[in-house]
Amino acid sequence: MTRWLDSLRSRSRRWKIAAVVAGVTATASVGAVLLTALLPSESTPVTIAQQDPREGGTKVLASLPFEDAWDRIEASNRPFVAAVAGDSTGNAPGEWVDLAFRQLAVSTDRPLTIHFWNPDIEEYDIVAEANSDARNAPLIVWNGSASGRTAAYSLEHIDALFPKQPDVMILNHGLNNVRNPATVGAEFSAFVSAVEDRWTANVGYAVVLENPRFDKWEAAFQDVVANIEAWAKPLSNVLVIDVHNAYLDDEDVSSLLFDDHLHPNSEGSSVTARTVLDAISAAVA
């Protein structure tokens, strides 16, 4: 068994999510590959959003506001495709990506297919399906989340991670940029520019400000969050989803994390999923 699959199963047992992961099928492969993140040498020009004139920008670029791209989900006769570039906070069944899109599938009456990325073999090897008797066209999720990685990894493996054109792309990176917080903006810019180059149709972008961490990297992660906010601030078409403060607003934030003071437990994953869906609902209202 791969280390990734063993870890996934271990966490699934700890979280008691048997009901959530019902219907998940897995194929295990042997072997592991040691990967190193590809750090961009410089920031690629961002081509993803209308620059906000209030921040000194005037150039209007091609991409849709996130809410306009998300409106495609209202076309019940066409599939809606979402992609997630992220890390270990959303890479496994029972975590926020799985929870949020299962709920969304029910609310939109769409059958759901979620593909889970396995970085050990650099392939999608788990497929979760739900709501199979729904009447509308499918909701398809390419969950490219990979434990311990940054957006540089998503850029390095972009062809395999995102084999189909998504309607929306959600960036859920940052927790692993703590060794060099200043790199996060350049990584996001390089990744999204590559997505723009890959497809001609417009993609809607959202970025998640991830849950706080209370380990030795707590202060460094605060710098990461500040850098992500600075990156997103002039990009008026990018939806910012503030999971970070949703956790801090909880009266007992420590109860939302495992003992490593970093990874959301089942309750924390539910908070993240709810915050993501609430932010999207508010944006499209």
PDB file of N, CA, C and O in Angstrom, residues 51-59 234:
ATOM      1  N   GLN A  51      -8.063  44.514 -12.930  1.00  0.00           N
ATOM      2  CA  GLN A  51      -7.365  45.248 -11.881  1.00  0.00           C
ATOM      3  C   GLN A  51      -8.282  46.327 -11.313  1.00  0.00           C
ATOM      4  O   GLN A  51      -8.959  47.043 -12.037  1.00  0.00           O
ATOM      5  N   ASP A  52      -8.304  46.412 -10.015  1.00  0.00           N
ATOM      6  CA  ASP A  52      -9.176  47.368  -9.345  1.00  0.00           C
ATOM      7  C   ASP A  52      -8.581  48.774  -9.483  1.00  0.00           C
ATOM      8  O   ASP A  52      -7.494  49.034  -8.968  1.00  0.00           O
ATOM      9  N   PRO A  53      -9.262  49.697 -10.153  1.00  0.00           N
ATOM     10  CA  PRO A  53      -8.715  51.054 -10.317  1.00  0.00           C
ATOM     11  C   PRO A  53      -8.412  51.742  -8.997  1.00  0.00           C
ATOM     12  O   PRO A  53      -7.529  52.585  -8.915  1.00  0.00           O
ATOM     13  N   ARG A  54      -9.121  51.355  -7.949  1.00  0.00           N
ATOM     14  CA  ARG A  54      -8.872  51.976  -6.635  1.00  0.00           C
ATOM     15  C   ARG A  54      -7.500  51.618  -6.096  1.00  0.00           C
ATOM     16  O   ARG A  54      -6.976  52.292  -5.227  1.00  0.00           O
ATOM     17  N   GLU A  55      -6.915  50.538  -6.635  1.00  0.00           N
ATOM     18  CA  GLU A  55      -5.584  50.133  -6.204  1.00  0.00           C
ATOM     19  C   GLU A  55      -4.508  50.533  -7.216  1.00  0.00           C
ATOM     20  O   GLU A  55      -3.397  50.041  -7.184  1.00  0.00           O
ATOM     21  N   GLY A  56      -4.886  51.392  -8.152  1.00  0.00           N
ATOM     22  CA  GLY A  56      -3.911  51.893  -9.105  1.00  0.00           C
ATOM     23  C   GLY A  56      -3.847  51.124 -10.401  1.00  0.00           C
ATOM     24  O   GLY A  56      -3.045  51.441 -11.272  1.00  0.00           O
ATOM     25  N   GLY A  57      -4.681  50.100 -10.567  1.00  0.00           N
ATOM     26  CA  GLY A  57      -4.668  49.308 -11.788  1.00  0.00           C
ATOM     27  C   GLY A  57      -5.751  49.767 -12.740  1.00  0.00           C
ATOM     28  O   GLY A  57      -6.818  50.214 -12.332  1.00  0.00           O
ATOM     29  N   THR A  58      -5.500  49.664 -14.019  1.00  0.00           N
ATOM     30  CA  THR A  58      -6.482  50.096 -15.014  1.00  0.00           C
ATOM     31  C   THR A  58      -6.734  49.054 -16.092  1.00  0.00           C
ATOM     32  O   THR A  58      -7.734  49.119 -16.797  1.00  0.00           O
ATOM     33  N   LYS A  59      -5.849  48.086 -16.254  1.00  0.00           N
ATOM     34  CA  LYS A  59      -5.975  47.145 -17.344  1.00  0.00           C
ATOM     35  C   LYS A  59      -7.097  46.147 -17.072  1.00  0.00           C
ATOM     36  O   LYS A  59      -7.170  45.540 -16.012  1.00  0.00           O
ATOM     37  N   PRO A 234      -5.728  43.473  -5.254  1.00  0.00           N
ATOM     38  CA  PRO A 234      -6.034  44.235  -6.472  1.00  0.00           C
ATOM     39  C   PRO A 234      -6.796  43.433  -7.519  1.00  0.00           C
ATOM     40  O   PRO A 234      -7.100  43.958  -8.586  1.00  0.00           O
TER      41      PRO A 234
END
